[in-house]
mmCIF file of C-alpha atoms in Angstrom:
data_model
loop_
_atom_site.group_PDB
_atom_site.id
_atom_site.type_symbol
_atom_site.label_atom_id
_atom_site.label_comp_id
_atom_site.label_asym_id
_atom_site.label_seq_id
_atom_site.Cartn_x
_atom_site.Cartn_y
_atom_site.Cartn_z
ATOM 1 C CA UNK A 1 -75.389 33.334 71.869
ATOM 2 C CA UNK A 2 -77.482 30.151 71.585
ATOM 3 C CA UNK A 3 -76.119 27.054 69.856
ATOM 4 C CA UNK A 4 -78.594 25.710 67.313
ATOM 5 C CA UNK A 5 -76.675 22.464 66.817
ATOM 6 C CA UNK A 6 -74.536 20.353 69.105
ATOM 7 C CA UNK A 7 -70.886 20.571 68.121
ATOM 8 C CA UNK A 8 -68.197 18.088 69.248
ATOM 9 C CA UNK A 9 -65.768 20.442 71.016
ATOM 10 C CA UNK A 10 -64.468 20.711 74.572
ATOM 11 C CA UNK A 11 -63.050 24.221 74.431
ATOM 12 C CA UNK A 12 -63.898 26.863 71.833
ATOM 13 C CA UNK A 13 -60.905 29.052 71.088
ATOM 14 C CA UNK A 14 -60.892 32.765 70.254
ATOM 15 C CA UNK A 15 -57.361 33.227 68.985
ATOM 16 C CA UNK A 16 -55.246 35.233 66.530
ATOM 17 C CA UNK A 17 -53.322 33.295 63.860
ATOM 18 C CA UNK A 18 -49.547 33.705 63.500
ATOM 19 C CA UNK A 19 -46.902 32.379 61.067
ATOM 20 C CA UNK A 20 -45.505 28.914 61.621
ATOM 21 C CA UNK A 21 -42.501 28.676 63.919
ATOM 22 C CA UNK A 22 -39.215 26.794 63.518
ATOM 23 C CA UNK A 23 -39.386 23.020 63.083
ATOM 24 C CA UNK A 24 -37.137 21.801 65.919
ATOM 25 C CA UNK A 25 -39.873 19.932 67.837
ATOM 26 C CA UNK A 26 -43.398 20.872 68.840
ATOM 27 C CA UNK A 27 -42.749 21.967 72.431
ATOM 28 C CA UNK A 28 -39.593 23.890 71.442
ATOM 29 C CA UNK A 29 -41.550 25.691 68.713
ATOM 30 C CA UNK A 30 -44.149 26.774 71.210
ATOM 31 C CA UNK A 31 -41.652 27.944 73.818
ATOM 32 C CA UNK A 32 -39.661 29.845 71.201
ATOM 33 C CA UNK A 33 -42.663 32.069 70.535
ATOM 34 C CA UNK A 34 -42.960 33.205 74.168
ATOM 35 C CA UNK A 35 -40.473 34.909 76.450
ATOM 36 C CA UNK A 36 -41.756 32.983 79.482
ATOM 37 C CA UNK A 37 -43.485 29.728 78.687
ATOM 38 C CA UNK A 38 -45.055 26.926 80.686
ATOM 39 C CA UNK A 39 -44.715 23.264 79.851
ATOM 40 C CA UNK A 40 -46.925 22.230 76.947
ATOM 41 C CA UNK A 41 -50.306 20.904 78.158
ATOM 42 C CA UNK A 42 -52.703 18.747 76.163
ATOM 43 C CA UNK A 43 -56.104 20.383 75.769
ATOM 44 C CA UNK A 44 -58.814 18.151 77.296
ATOM 45 C CA UNK A 45 -60.578 15.963 74.729
ATOM 46 C CA UNK A 46 -58.631 17.550 71.874
ATOM 47 C CA UNK A 47 -55.657 16.805 69.648
ATOM 48 C CA UNK A 48 -53.986 20.136 70.379
ATOM 49 C CA UNK A 49 -51.541 21.279 73.048
ATOM 50 C CA UNK A 50 -51.256 24.710 74.651
ATOM 51 C CA UNK A 51 -48.421 26.696 76.212
ATOM 52 C CA UNK A 52 -49.139 29.665 78.482
ATOM 53 C CA UNK A 53 -46.772 32.619 78.584
ATOM 54 C CA UNK A 54 -47.275 36.141 79.822
ATOM 55 C CA UNK A 55 -50.510 37.608 78.482
ATOM 56 C CA UNK A 56 -51.042 35.166 75.621
ATOM 57 C CA UNK A 57 -51.388 31.491 74.856
ATOM 58 C CA UNK A 58 -49.986 29.437 71.998
ATOM 59 C CA UNK A 59 -51.877 26.434 70.639
ATOM 60 C CA UNK A 60 -50.228 23.815 68.433
ATOM 61 C CA UNK A 61 -52.543 21.628 66.392
ATOM 62 C CA UNK A 62 -51.909 18.021 65.338
ATOM 63 C CA UNK A 63 -49.972 19.474 62.377
ATOM 64 C CA UNK A 64 -46.955 21.338 63.912
ATOM 65 C CA UNK A 65 -46.847 23.607 60.883
ATOM 66 C CA UNK A 66 -49.865 25.523 62.182
ATOM 67 C CA UNK A 67 -49.628 27.511 65.403
ATOM 68 C CA UNK A 68 -52.266 29.792 66.926
ATOM 69 C CA UNK A 69 -51.465 32.675 69.276
ATOM 70 C CA UNK A 70 -53.817 34.747 71.403
ATOM 71 C CA UNK A 71 -56.282 34.282 74.267
ATOM 72 C CA UNK A 72 -57.624 30.845 75.220
ATOM 73 C CA UNK A 73 -61.248 30.760 76.394
ATOM 74 C CA UNK A 74 -63.411 28.155 78.046
ATOM 75 C CA UNK A 75 -66.677 28.911 76.277
ATOM 76 C CA UNK A 76 -68.617 26.542 78.545
ATOM 77 C CA UNK A 77 -67.843 28.701 81.584
ATOM 78 C CA UNK A 78 -67.308 31.952 79.631
ATOM 79 C CA UNK A 79 -63.911 32.492 81.249
ATOM 80 C CA UNK A 80 -60.359 33.172 80.112
ATOM 81 C CA UNK A 81 -57.798 30.398 80.635
ATOM 82 C CA UNK A 82 -54.386 31.862 81.389
ATOM 83 C CA UNK A 83 -52.481 29.110 83.181
ATOM 84 C CA UNK A 84 -51.988 25.385 83.577
ATOM 85 C CA UNK A 85 -53.880 25.388 86.900
ATOM 86 C CA UNK A 86 -56.867 27.225 85.398
ATOM 87 C CA UNK A 87 -56.940 24.723 82.534
ATOM 88 C CA UNK A 88 -56.891 21.775 84.950
ATOM 89 C CA UNK A 89 -59.638 23.314 87.107
ATOM 90 C CA UNK A 90 -61.822 23.940 84.047
ATOM 91 C CA UNK A 91 -61.287 20.379 82.817
ATOM 92 C CA UNK A 92 -62.826 19.018 86.042
ATOM 93 C CA UNK A 93 -66.146 20.763 85.457
ATOM 94 C CA UNK A 94 -69.151 20.426 83.196
ATOM 95 C CA UNK A 95 -71.399 23.465 83.856
ATOM 96 C CA UNK A 96 -74.571 21.591 82.970
ATOM 97 C CA UNK A 97 -76.871 24.226 84.552
ATOM 98 C CA UNK A 98 -75.462 27.193 82.638
ATOM 99 C CA UNK A 99 -73.828 25.860 79.463
ATOM 100 C CA UNK A 100 -75.159 27.643 76.387
ATOM 101 C CA UNK A 101 -76.687 24.617 74.665
ATOM 102 C CA UNK A 102 -80.021 22.799 74.891
ATOM 103 C CA UNK A 103 -79.934 20.582 77.994
ATOM 104 C CA UNK A 104 -83.666 20.504 78.713
ATOM 105 C CA UNK A 105 -85.394 18.888 75.716
ATOM 106 C CA UNK A 106 -84.026 15.412 76.477
ATOM 107 C CA UNK A 107 -85.198 12.062 77.860
ATOM 108 C CA UNK A 108 -84.917 12.587 81.601
ATOM 109 C CA UNK A 109 -86.572 12.277 85.010
ATOM 110 C CA UNK A 110 -86.059 14.084 88.316
ATOM 111 C CA UNK A 111 -86.051 12.310 91.670
ATOM 112 C CA UNK A 112 -86.672 14.507 94.734
ATOM 113 C CA UNK A 113 -87.565 17.529 92.553
ATOM 114 C CA UNK A 114 -88.218 19.637 95.660
ATOM 115 C CA UNK A 115 -84.507 19.607 96.604
ATOM 116 C CA UNK A 116 -82.426 22.630 95.570
ATOM 117 C CA UNK A 117 -79.033 20.944 95.072
ATOM 118 C CA UNK A 118 -79.015 19.077 91.752
ATOM 119 C CA UNK A 119 -76.982 15.951 91.019
ATOM 120 C CA UNK A 120 -77.073 15.209 87.282
ATOM 121 C CA UNK A 121 -76.507 11.620 86.170
ATOM 122 C CA UNK A 122 -75.980 10.515 82.562
ATOM 123 C CA UNK A 123 -77.173 6.905 82.523
ATOM 124 C CA UNK A 124 -77.502 4.233 79.858
ATOM 125 C CA UNK A 125 -80.425 2.169 81.246
ATOM 126 C CA UNK A 126 -79.491 -0.917 79.222
ATOM 127 C CA UNK A 127 -76.088 -1.549 80.752
ATOM 128 C CA UNK A 128 -75.902 -4.436 83.221
ATOM 129 C CA UNK A 129 -74.788 -2.335 86.204
ATOM 130 C CA UNK A 130 -77.233 0.553 85.652
ATOM 131 C CA UNK A 131 -80.015 -0.968 87.762
ATOM 132 C CA UNK A 132 -77.819 -1.246 90.858
ATOM 133 C CA UNK A 133 -76.324 2.203 90.306
ATOM 134 C CA UNK A 134 -79.748 3.832 90.080
ATOM 135 C CA UNK A 135 -80.849 2.015 93.244
ATOM 136 C CA UNK A 136 -77.760 3.222 95.149
ATOM 137 C CA UNK A 137 -78.049 6.792 93.892
ATOM 138 C CA UNK A 138 -81.709 7.057 94.873
ATOM 139 C CA UNK A 139 -80.978 5.576 98.290
ATOM 140 C CA UNK A 140 -77.871 7.524 99.287
ATOM 141 C CA UNK A 141 -78.406 10.828 97.448
ATOM 142 C CA UNK A 142 -81.800 11.366 99.062
ATOM 143 C CA UNK A 143 -80.863 14.919 100.123
ATOM 144 C CA UNK A 144 -80.325 15.930 96.500
ATOM 145 C CA UNK A 145 -82.474 16.366 93.449
ATOM 146 C CA UNK A 146 -81.211 13.595 91.182
ATOM 147 C CA UNK A 147 -81.708 14.324 87.515
ATOM 148 C CA UNK A 148 -81.224 11.307 85.278
ATOM 149 C CA UNK A 149 -80.496 12.105 81.648
ATOM 150 C CA UNK A 150 -80.974 8.820 79.820
ATOM 151 C CA UNK A 151 -78.736 8.137 76.862
ATOM 152 C CA UNK A 152 -77.177 5.386 74.761
ATOM 153 C CA UNK A 153 -73.468 4.794 75.256
ATOM 154 C CA UNK A 154 -73.114 2.443 72.300
ATOM 155 C CA UNK A 155 -74.511 2.104 68.805
ATOM 156 C CA UNK A 156 -76.195 -1.178 69.784
ATOM 157 C CA UNK A 157 -78.264 0.626 72.446
ATOM 158 C CA UNK A 158 -79.611 3.395 70.218
ATOM 159 C CA UNK A 159 -82.564 1.399 68.839
ATOM 160 C CA UNK A 160 -83.596 0.114 72.299
ATOM 161 C CA UNK A 161 -83.309 3.696 73.534
ATOM 162 C CA UNK A 162 -85.994 4.817 71.056
ATOM 163 C CA UNK A 163 -88.242 2.066 72.396
ATOM 164 C CA UNK A 164 -87.458 3.082 75.985
ATOM 165 C CA UNK A 165 -88.431 6.674 75.205
ATOM 166 C CA UNK A 166 -91.813 5.481 73.907
ATOM 167 C CA UNK A 167 -92.410 3.157 76.860
ATOM 168 C CA UNK A 168 -91.688 5.831 79.433
ATOM 169 C CA UNK A 169 -93.410 8.762 77.738
ATOM 170 C CA UNK A 170 -96.522 8.622 79.941
ATOM 171 C CA UNK A 171 -95.036 6.945 83.032
ATOM 172 C CA UNK A 172 -94.432 8.526 86.405
ATOM 173 C CA UNK A 173 -90.918 8.915 87.779
ATOM 174 C CA UNK A 174 -91.418 5.944 90.107
ATOM 175 C CA UNK A 175 -92.590 3.778 87.212
ATOM 176 C CA UNK A 176 -89.549 4.722 85.106
ATOM 177 C CA UNK A 177 -87.249 3.876 88.017
ATOM 178 C CA UNK A 178 -88.985 0.510 88.394
ATOM 179 C CA UNK A 179 -88.416 -0.251 84.713
ATOM 180 C CA UNK A 180 -84.699 0.474 84.961
ATOM 181 C CA UNK A 181 -84.102 -1.213 88.322
ATOM 182 C CA UNK A 182 -86.086 -4.324 87.371
ATOM 183 C CA UNK A 183 -84.936 -4.215 83.718
ATOM 184 C CA UNK A 184 -88.495 -4.339 82.384
ATOM 185 C CA UNK A 185 -87.731 -3.337 78.801
ATOM 186 C CA UNK A 186 -90.063 -4.198 75.923
ATOM 187 C CA UNK A 187 -87.456 -3.732 73.129
ATOM 188 C CA UNK A 188 -90.141 -2.801 70.607
ATOM 189 C CA UNK A 189 -89.569 -1.211 67.231
ATOM 190 C CA UNK A 190 -91.662 1.909 67.810
ATOM 191 C CA UNK A 191 -90.100 5.334 67.528
ATOM 192 C CA UNK A 192 -91.432 8.392 69.288
ATOM 193 C CA UNK A 193 -89.949 11.377 71.114
ATOM 194 C CA UNK A 194 -87.306 11.229 68.393
ATOM 195 C CA UNK A 195 -86.132 14.794 68.984
ATOM 196 C CA UNK A 196 -85.643 14.155 72.704
ATOM 197 C CA UNK A 197 -83.810 10.882 72.013
ATOM 198 C CA UNK A 198 -81.402 12.482 69.563
ATOM 199 C CA UNK A 199 -80.897 15.463 71.878
ATOM 200 C CA UNK A 200 -79.987 13.113 74.738
ATOM 201 C CA UNK A 201 -77.551 11.225 72.544
ATOM 202 C CA UNK A 202 -76.184 14.426 70.988
ATOM 203 C CA UNK A 203 -75.703 16.111 74.373
ATOM 204 C CA UNK A 204 -73.758 13.076 75.568
ATOM 205 C CA UNK A 205 -71.466 13.349 72.544
ATOM 206 C CA UNK A 206 -71.131 17.125 72.836
ATOM 207 C CA UNK A 207 -70.004 16.885 76.457
ATOM 208 C CA UNK A 208 -67.593 14.035 75.611
ATOM 209 C CA UNK A 209 -69.345 11.747 78.088
ATOM 210 C CA UNK A 210 -68.272 8.214 77.240
ATOM 211 C CA UNK A 211 -69.122 6.144 80.312
ATOM 212 C CA UNK A 212 -72.312 5.392 82.232
ATOM 213 C CA UNK A 213 -72.901 6.648 84.799
ATOM 214 C CA UNK A 214 -71.233 10.034 84.649
ATOM 215 C CA UNK A 215 -72.173 12.225 87.605
ATOM 216 C CA UNK A 216 -72.150 16.029 87.670
ATOM 217 C CA UNK A 217 -72.216 17.439 91.197
ATOM 218 C CA UNK A 218 -74.020 20.646 92.256
ATOM 219 C CA UNK A 219 -70.766 22.626 91.863
ATOM 220 C CA UNK A 220 -70.300 21.288 88.272
ATOM 221 C CA UNK A 221 -67.431 18.909 89.131
ATOM 222 C CA UNK A 222 -67.977 15.629 87.281
ATOM 223 C CA UNK A 223 -67.041 12.056 88.065
ATOM 224 C CA UNK A 224 -66.820 9.214 85.543
ATOM 225 C CA UNK A 225 -68.361 6.102 87.092
ATOM 226 C CA UNK A 226 -69.642 5.760 90.642
ATOM 227 C CA UNK A 227 -67.493 7.475 93.299
ATOM 228 C CA UNK A 228 -66.051 5.094 95.880
ATOM 229 C CA UNK A 229 -67.520 7.286 98.638
ATOM 230 C CA UNK A 230 -70.640 8.773 97.059
ATOM 231 C CA UNK A 231 -71.787 10.830 100.061
ATOM 232 C CA UNK A 232 -68.274 12.135 100.746
ATOM 233 C CA UNK A 233 -67.878 13.150 97.114
ATOM 234 C CA UNK A 234 -71.255 14.911 97.150
ATOM 235 C CA UNK A 235 -70.497 16.782 100.369
ATOM 236 C CA UNK A 236 -67.155 17.911 98.957
ATOM 237 C CA UNK A 237 -68.774 19.156 95.733
ATOM 238 C CA UNK A 238 -71.953 20.813 97.005
ATOM 239 C CA UNK A 239 -72.210 24.556 96.398
#
Protein backbone atom coordinates (compact mmCIF):
# COMPACT_ATOMS: atom_id res chain seq x y z
CA UNK A 1 0.00 0.00 0.00
CA UNK A 2 1.39 3.41 -1.00
CA UNK A 3 0.14 6.60 0.64
CA UNK A 4 -0.80 9.20 -1.96
CA UNK A 5 -1.13 11.99 0.61
CA UNK A 6 0.61 12.70 3.89
CA UNK A 7 -1.73 12.16 6.81
CA UNK A 8 -1.13 13.52 10.34
CA UNK A 9 -1.12 10.28 12.35
CA UNK A 10 1.45 8.53 14.53
CA UNK A 11 -0.14 5.09 14.69
CA UNK A 12 -2.80 3.75 12.33
CA UNK A 13 -5.19 1.44 14.13
CA UNK A 14 -6.90 -1.67 12.76
CA UNK A 15 -9.51 -2.31 15.42
CA UNK A 16 -13.02 -3.68 15.96
CA UNK A 17 -15.62 -1.33 17.47
CA UNK A 18 -17.51 -2.29 20.64
CA UNK A 19 -20.34 -0.72 22.69
CA UNK A 20 -19.49 1.99 25.18
CA UNK A 21 -18.56 0.82 28.66
CA UNK A 22 -19.69 2.06 32.08
CA UNK A 23 -19.03 5.71 32.94
CA UNK A 24 -17.07 5.39 36.21
CA UNK A 25 -13.83 6.95 34.90
CA UNK A 26 -11.82 6.40 31.74
CA UNK A 27 -9.18 4.01 33.08
CA UNK A 28 -11.78 1.99 35.04
CA UNK A 29 -13.91 1.68 31.89
CA UNK A 30 -10.97 0.30 29.98
CA UNK A 31 -9.94 -2.17 32.67
CA UNK A 32 -13.52 -3.36 33.09
CA UNK A 33 -13.53 -4.59 29.50
CA UNK A 34 -10.50 -6.86 30.00
CA UNK A 35 -9.89 -9.70 32.42
CA UNK A 36 -6.21 -8.76 32.77
CA UNK A 37 -5.39 -5.17 31.96
CA UNK A 38 -2.28 -3.02 32.01
CA UNK A 39 -2.20 0.57 33.18
CA UNK A 40 -3.64 2.96 30.61
CA UNK A 41 -0.91 4.39 28.34
CA UNK A 42 -1.19 7.53 26.23
CA UNK A 43 -0.64 6.82 22.54
CA UNK A 44 2.34 8.84 21.24
CA UNK A 45 1.32 12.08 19.53
CA UNK A 46 -2.37 11.27 19.93
CA UNK A 47 -5.30 12.17 22.16
CA UNK A 48 -6.17 8.54 22.88
CA UNK A 49 -5.05 6.09 25.55
CA UNK A 50 -4.64 2.33 25.25
CA UNK A 51 -4.88 -0.58 27.68
CA UNK A 52 -3.37 -3.97 26.82
CA UNK A 53 -4.96 -7.16 28.08
CA UNK A 54 -4.59 -10.73 26.93
CA UNK A 55 -4.91 -10.98 23.16
CA UNK A 56 -6.59 -7.63 22.55
CA UNK A 57 -6.18 -3.93 23.12
CA UNK A 58 -8.71 -1.31 24.14
CA UNK A 59 -8.40 2.28 22.94
CA UNK A 60 -10.30 5.15 24.55
CA UNK A 61 -10.64 8.31 22.51
CA UNK A 62 -10.88 11.87 23.86
CA UNK A 63 -14.62 11.22 24.26
CA UNK A 64 -14.92 8.39 26.88
CA UNK A 65 -18.23 7.37 25.36
CA UNK A 66 -16.42 5.73 22.45
CA UNK A 67 -14.18 2.72 23.04
CA UNK A 68 -12.40 0.59 20.43
CA UNK A 69 -11.39 -3.03 20.99
CA UNK A 70 -9.14 -5.23 18.89
CA UNK A 71 -5.53 -5.35 17.68
CA UNK A 72 -3.27 -2.28 17.81
CA UNK A 73 -0.81 -1.93 14.92
CA UNK A 74 2.17 0.28 14.27
CA UNK A 75 1.68 0.84 10.55
CA UNK A 76 5.05 2.57 10.22
CA UNK A 77 6.88 -0.63 11.19
CA UNK A 78 4.09 -3.02 10.08
CA UNK A 79 4.07 -4.73 13.47
CA UNK A 80 1.51 -5.62 16.12
CA UNK A 81 1.70 -3.76 19.44
CA UNK A 82 0.67 -6.01 22.30
CA UNK A 83 2.23 -4.49 25.41
CA UNK A 84 3.36 -1.31 27.11
CA UNK A 85 7.03 -2.13 26.42
CA UNK A 86 6.38 -2.71 22.70
CA UNK A 87 4.53 0.61 22.52
CA UNK A 88 7.42 2.45 24.21
CA UNK A 89 9.99 0.80 21.92
CA UNK A 90 7.96 1.72 18.82
CA UNK A 91 7.60 5.31 20.02
CA UNK A 92 11.40 5.71 20.03
CA UNK A 93 11.71 4.95 16.32
CA UNK A 94 10.97 6.63 13.02
CA UNK A 95 11.63 4.04 10.27
CA UNK A 96 12.56 6.67 7.71
CA UNK A 97 14.16 4.14 5.31
CA UNK A 98 11.15 1.83 5.10
CA UNK A 99 8.06 3.86 6.01
CA UNK A 100 5.39 3.57 3.32
CA UNK A 101 5.25 7.24 2.34
CA UNK A 102 7.21 9.46 -0.04
CA UNK A 103 10.50 10.38 1.66
CA UNK A 104 12.61 10.90 -1.46
CA UNK A 105 11.05 13.77 -3.44
CA UNK A 106 12.10 16.43 -0.92
CA UNK A 107 14.65 19.23 -0.53
CA UNK A 108 17.71 17.37 0.71
CA UNK A 109 21.44 16.77 0.35
CA UNK A 110 23.70 13.85 1.27
CA UNK A 111 27.12 14.28 2.84
CA UNK A 112 29.50 11.31 2.54
CA UNK A 113 27.13 9.48 0.15
CA UNK A 114 29.58 6.57 -0.13
CA UNK A 115 28.98 5.56 3.51
CA UNK A 116 26.48 2.76 4.15
CA UNK A 117 25.16 3.84 7.58
CA UNK A 118 22.70 6.72 7.15
CA UNK A 119 22.08 9.45 9.71
CA UNK A 120 19.01 11.47 8.72
CA UNK A 121 18.74 15.04 9.98
CA UNK A 122 15.64 17.23 9.69
CA UNK A 123 17.01 20.78 9.71
CA UNK A 124 15.47 24.23 9.41
CA UNK A 125 18.37 26.19 7.83
CA UNK A 126 17.03 29.55 8.99
CA UNK A 127 17.23 28.94 12.72
CA UNK A 128 20.09 30.68 14.53
CA UNK A 129 21.75 27.49 15.80
CA UNK A 130 21.45 25.50 12.54
CA UNK A 131 24.79 26.68 11.14
CA UNK A 132 26.75 25.42 14.15
CA UNK A 133 24.79 22.17 14.28
CA UNK A 134 25.49 21.41 10.63
CA UNK A 135 29.19 22.17 11.15
CA UNK A 136 29.36 19.80 14.15
CA UNK A 137 27.43 17.03 12.42
CA UNK A 138 29.64 17.14 9.34
CA UNK A 139 32.77 17.15 11.49
CA UNK A 140 31.94 14.42 14.00
CA UNK A 141 29.66 12.14 11.95
CA UNK A 142 32.26 11.73 9.22
CA UNK A 143 31.91 7.92 9.30
CA UNK A 144 28.23 8.17 8.38
CA UNK A 145 26.25 9.26 5.37
CA UNK A 146 24.48 12.36 6.66
CA UNK A 147 21.24 13.08 4.87
CA UNK A 148 19.86 16.54 5.55
CA UNK A 149 16.16 16.96 4.85
CA UNK A 150 15.59 20.70 4.87
CA UNK A 151 12.28 21.95 6.19
CA UNK A 152 10.54 24.91 7.80
CA UNK A 153 9.70 24.58 11.47
CA UNK A 154 7.56 27.71 11.61
CA UNK A 155 5.10 29.52 9.39
CA UNK A 156 7.47 32.50 9.17
CA UNK A 157 10.16 30.30 7.56
CA UNK A 158 7.99 28.81 4.82
CA UNK A 159 8.43 31.68 2.35
CA UNK A 160 12.23 31.83 2.86
CA UNK A 161 12.27 28.06 2.41
CA UNK A 162 10.83 28.42 -1.11
CA UNK A 163 13.60 30.90 -1.89
CA UNK A 164 16.21 28.55 -0.40
CA UNK A 165 14.96 25.72 -2.61
CA UNK A 166 15.43 27.91 -5.70
CA UNK A 167 18.88 29.11 -4.62
CA UNK A 168 20.18 25.61 -4.00
CA UNK A 169 18.58 23.86 -6.97
CA UNK A 170 21.77 23.80 -9.06
CA UNK A 171 24.37 23.96 -6.27
CA UNK A 172 26.70 21.20 -5.17
CA UNK A 173 26.45 19.69 -1.70
CA UNK A 174 29.48 21.69 -0.54
CA UNK A 175 27.94 24.92 -1.82
CA UNK A 176 24.65 24.22 0.00
CA UNK A 177 26.56 23.53 3.22
CA UNK A 178 28.44 26.81 2.79
CA UNK A 179 25.17 28.70 2.41
CA UNK A 180 23.75 27.24 5.62
CA UNK A 181 26.94 27.48 7.70
CA UNK A 182 27.68 31.04 6.57
CA UNK A 183 23.97 32.02 6.46
CA UNK A 184 24.20 33.28 2.88
CA UNK A 185 20.48 33.48 2.17
CA UNK A 186 19.06 35.73 -0.55
CA UNK A 187 15.46 35.80 0.81
CA UNK A 188 14.03 36.35 -2.67
CA UNK A 189 10.40 35.97 -3.67
CA UNK A 190 10.91 33.31 -6.33
CA UNK A 191 9.16 29.98 -6.05
CA UNK A 192 10.44 26.81 -7.65
CA UNK A 193 10.70 23.14 -6.67
CA UNK A 194 7.31 23.74 -5.07
CA UNK A 195 6.45 20.04 -4.92
CA UNK A 196 9.71 19.22 -3.14
CA UNK A 197 9.25 22.11 -0.70
CA UNK A 198 5.73 21.06 0.23
CA UNK A 199 6.80 17.41 0.49
CA UNK A 200 9.59 18.38 2.90
CA UNK A 201 7.20 20.42 5.00
CA UNK A 202 4.46 17.78 4.78
CA UNK A 203 6.83 14.95 5.74
CA UNK A 204 7.92 16.94 8.78
CA UNK A 205 4.29 17.32 9.84
CA UNK A 206 3.43 13.69 9.08
CA UNK A 207 6.26 12.42 11.28
CA UNK A 208 5.32 14.87 14.06
CA UNK A 209 8.79 16.42 13.94
CA UNK A 210 8.54 19.76 15.72
CA UNK A 211 12.13 20.73 16.53
CA UNK A 212 15.26 21.34 14.46
CA UNK A 213 17.43 19.40 14.33
CA UNK A 214 15.77 16.03 14.76
CA UNK A 215 18.17 13.16 14.14
CA UNK A 216 17.23 9.65 13.02
CA UNK A 217 20.01 7.12 13.61
CA UNK A 218 20.81 4.15 11.33
CA UNK A 219 18.68 1.86 13.54
CA UNK A 220 15.68 4.27 13.27
CA UNK A 221 15.94 5.60 16.85
CA UNK A 222 15.37 9.36 16.79
CA UNK A 223 16.64 12.18 18.97
CA UNK A 224 15.06 15.63 19.26
CA UNK A 225 17.84 18.22 19.29
CA UNK A 226 21.57 17.53 19.33
CA UNK A 227 22.64 14.61 21.55
CA UNK A 228 24.98 15.60 24.37
CA UNK A 229 27.42 12.90 23.22
CA UNK A 230 26.84 12.69 19.47
CA UNK A 231 29.40 9.96 18.72
CA UNK A 232 28.31 7.85 21.70
CA UNK A 233 24.68 8.13 20.64
CA UNK A 234 25.56 7.15 17.07
CA UNK A 235 27.62 4.15 18.16
CA UNK A 236 24.79 2.98 20.40
CA UNK A 237 22.24 3.29 17.58
CA UNK A 238 24.16 1.93 14.59
CA UNK A 239 22.75 -1.24 13.03
